[in-house]
Amino acid sequence: MNKLLIALLAGAFTLGSVAALADDKTPGQPVDQQKLKEERAKAKEEKAKMTAEQKKAKRAQRQKELSGSAASQQEGGASPQSKAAEASAEAKASKSQPKALPTKEEKQKALKEQEKKSSGQ
């Protein structure tokens, strides 16, 4: 009976705290709409004045910045695309290197180690 009462109290406390957090209605920061419109118009004018070469250079620079920052912004480290590129580069490098031919002693040693691992010792 006591365990049930404790479980009910813990559940009520949890639901109450979640409801209190969800009820946060603080107003957002005030924004100067006129200033934003002026900045947007200025940016449009500058973009219209740019030549095709300048647009290509700006696009390339932006792409370089985005690809460089993608790896540092993720929690897991590098992006999947960069990981795949690194893996393929490593695979190509390992394929180009000649394989070492094992000797009879090395084969026997590897076989003994494998037997030890499989027997659980």
mmCIF file of C-alpha atoms in Angstrom:
data_model
loop_
_atom_site.group_PDB
_atom_site.id
_atom_site.type_symbol
_atom_site.label_atom_id
_atom_site.label_comp_id
_atom_site.label_asym_id
_atom_site.label_seq_id
_atom_site.Cartn_x
_atom_site.Cartn_y
_atom_site.Cartn_z
ATOM 1 C CA MET A 1 0.000 0.000 0.000
ATOM 2 C CA ASN A 2 2.837 2.369 0.879
ATOM 3 C CA LYS A 3 4.586 1.631 -2.424
ATOM 4 C CA LEU A 4 1.423 2.450 -4.336
ATOM 5 C CA LEU A 5 1.011 5.726 -2.446
ATOM 6 C CA ILE A 6 4.640 6.671 -3.113
ATOM 7 C CA ALA A 7 4.284 5.834 -6.814
ATOM 8 C CA LEU A 8 1.142 7.986 -7.077
ATOM 9 C CA LEU A 9 2.816 10.919 -5.351
ATOM 10 C CA ALA A 10 5.882 10.658 -7.587
ATOM 11 C CA GLY A 11 3.681 10.553 -10.696
ATOM 12 C CA ALA A 12 1.665 13.556 -9.556
ATOM 13 C CA PHE A 13 4.841 15.498 -8.834
ATOM 14 C CA THR A 14 6.261 14.629 -12.263
ATOM 15 C CA LEU A 15 3.112 15.622 -14.114
ATOM 16 C CA GLY A 16 2.833 18.831 -12.109
ATOM 17 C CA SER A 17 6.383 19.898 -12.905
ATOM 18 C CA VAL A 18 5.923 19.112 -16.619
ATOM 19 C CA ALA A 19 2.738 21.182 -16.704
ATOM 20 C CA ALA A 20 4.496 24.087 -14.977
ATOM 21 C CA LEU A 21 7.322 24.037 -17.528
ATOM 22 C CA ALA A 22 4.916 23.853 -20.458
ATOM 23 C CA ASP A 23 2.978 26.882 -19.185
ATOM 24 C CA ASP A 24 5.924 29.273 -19.692
ATOM 25 C CA LYS A 25 4.514 32.231 -21.649
ATOM 26 C CA THR A 26 7.317 34.750 -21.533
ATOM 27 C CA PRO A 27 7.184 37.259 -24.386
ATOM 28 C CA GLY A 28 9.826 37.178 -27.093
ATOM 29 C CA GLN A 29 12.468 39.815 -27.635
ATOM 30 C CA PRO A 30 11.245 42.951 -29.434
ATOM 31 C CA VAL A 31 12.409 43.181 -33.045
ATOM 32 C CA ASP A 32 12.760 46.324 -35.131
ATOM 33 C CA GLN A 33 10.847 45.343 -38.282
ATOM 34 C CA GLN A 34 11.807 48.485 -40.187
ATOM 35 C CA LYS A 35 15.505 47.832 -39.649
ATOM 36 C CA LEU A 36 15.148 44.249 -40.862
ATOM 37 C CA LYS A 37 13.315 45.384 -44.007
ATOM 38 C CA GLU A 38 16.034 47.936 -44.768
ATOM 39 C CA GLU A 39 18.772 45.330 -44.367
ATOM 40 C CA ARG A 40 16.904 42.909 -46.625
ATOM 41 C CA ALA A 41 16.411 45.586 -49.311
ATOM 42 C CA LYS A 42 20.101 46.523 -49.126
ATOM 43 C CA ALA A 43 21.130 42.883 -49.515
ATOM 44 C CA LYS A 44 18.818 42.509 -52.536
ATOM 45 C CA GLU A 45 20.379 45.560 -54.196
ATOM 46 C CA GLU A 46 23.890 44.250 -53.609
ATOM 47 C CA LYS A 47 22.960 40.854 -55.005
ATOM 48 C CA ALA A 48 21.461 42.440 -58.116
ATOM 49 C CA LYS A 49 24.684 44.393 -58.739
ATOM 50 C CA MET A 50 26.883 41.271 -58.531
ATOM 51 C CA THR A 51 28.330 39.763 -61.705
ATOM 52 C CA ALA A 52 28.082 36.090 -62.571
ATOM 53 C CA GLU A 53 31.692 35.459 -61.525
ATOM 54 C CA GLN A 54 31.128 37.139 -58.165
ATOM 55 C CA LYS A 55 28.006 35.053 -57.603
ATOM 56 C CA LYS A 56 29.920 31.843 -58.372
ATOM 57 C CA ALA A 57 32.755 32.846 -56.063
ATOM 58 C CA LYS A 58 30.352 33.713 -53.256
ATOM 59 C CA ARG A 59 28.466 30.439 -53.719
ATOM 60 C CA ALA A 60 31.722 28.456 -53.621
ATOM 61 C CA GLN A 61 32.863 30.294 -50.490
ATOM 62 C CA ARG A 62 29.534 29.676 -48.749
ATOM 63 C CA GLN A 63 29.610 25.986 -49.693
ATOM 64 C CA LYS A 64 33.150 25.684 -48.333
ATOM 65 C CA GLU A 65 32.115 27.320 -45.045
ATOM 66 C CA LEU A 66 29.077 25.077 -44.694
ATOM 67 C CA SER A 67 30.956 21.865 -45.414
ATOM 68 C CA GLY A 68 33.719 22.815 -42.999
ATOM 69 C CA SER A 69 31.377 23.732 -40.182
ATOM 70 C CA ALA A 70 29.117 20.699 -40.600
ATOM 71 C CA ALA A 71 31.659 18.367 -39.002
ATOM 72 C CA SER A 72 32.228 20.565 -35.980
ATOM 73 C CA GLN A 73 28.556 21.245 -35.266
ATOM 74 C CA GLN A 74 27.388 17.668 -34.938
ATOM 75 C CA GLU A 75 27.576 15.832 -31.645
ATOM 76 C CA GLY A 76 28.811 12.638 -33.222
ATOM 77 C CA GLY A 77 31.713 14.355 -34.944
ATOM 78 C CA ALA A 78 32.030 14.401 -38.693
ATOM 79 C CA SER A 79 29.042 14.258 -41.013
ATOM 80 C CA PRO A 80 28.140 10.958 -42.669
ATOM 81 C CA GLN A 81 29.274 12.313 -46.040
ATOM 82 C CA SER A 82 32.716 13.235 -44.768
ATOM 83 C CA LYS A 83 33.022 9.895 -42.954
ATOM 84 C CA ALA A 84 32.180 8.058 -46.171
ATOM 85 C CA ALA A 85 34.707 10.110 -48.118
ATOM 86 C CA GLU A 86 37.420 9.364 -45.554
ATOM 87 C CA ALA A 87 36.571 5.661 -45.552
ATOM 88 C CA SER A 88 36.728 5.430 -49.350
ATOM 89 C CA ALA A 89 40.058 7.271 -49.376
ATOM 90 C CA GLU A 90 41.458 4.860 -46.773
ATOM 91 C CA ALA A 91 40.170 1.883 -48.761
ATOM 92 C CA LYS A 92 41.837 3.119 -51.936
ATOM 93 C CA ALA A 93 45.085 3.700 -50.069
ATOM 94 C CA SER A 94 45.044 0.225 -48.524
ATOM 95 C CA LYS A 95 44.295 -1.434 -51.869
ATOM 96 C CA SER A 96 47.236 0.275 -53.517
ATOM 97 C CA GLN A 97 49.697 -1.077 -50.942
ATOM 98 C CA PRO A 98 51.105 -4.570 -51.575
ATOM 99 C CA LYS A 99 50.008 -7.276 -49.161
ATOM 100 C CA ALA A 100 52.681 -8.913 -47.043
ATOM 101 C CA LEU A 101 52.927 -12.634 -47.608
ATOM 102 C CA PRO A 102 52.782 -14.488 -44.271
ATOM 103 C CA THR A 103 55.432 -17.034 -43.435
ATOM 104 C CA LYS A 104 54.737 -20.507 -42.026
ATOM 105 C CA GLU A 105 55.729 -19.390 -38.528
ATOM 106 C CA GLU A 106 53.330 -16.441 -38.655
ATOM 107 C CA LYS A 107 50.520 -18.711 -39.852
ATOM 108 C CA GLN A 108 51.136 -21.148 -36.991
ATOM 109 C CA LYS A 109 51.270 -18.335 -34.446
ATOM 110 C CA ALA A 110 47.999 -16.834 -35.709
ATOM 111 C CA LEU A 111 46.354 -20.258 -35.661
ATOM 112 C CA LYS A 112 47.426 -20.853 -32.045
ATOM 113 C CA GLU A 113 46.140 -17.433 -30.995
ATOM 114 C CA GLN A 114 42.836 -18.101 -32.720
ATOM 115 C CA GLU A 115 42.514 -21.462 -30.952
ATOM 116 C CA LYS A 116 43.197 -19.831 -27.593
ATOM 117 C CA LYS A 117 40.534 -17.187 -28.200
ATOM 118 C CA SER A 118 37.948 -19.718 -29.326
ATOM 119 C CA SER A 119 38.541 -21.997 -26.320
ATOM 120 C CA GLY A 120 37.964 -19.060 -23.965
ATOM 121 C CA GLN A 121 41.363 -18.948 -22.299
#
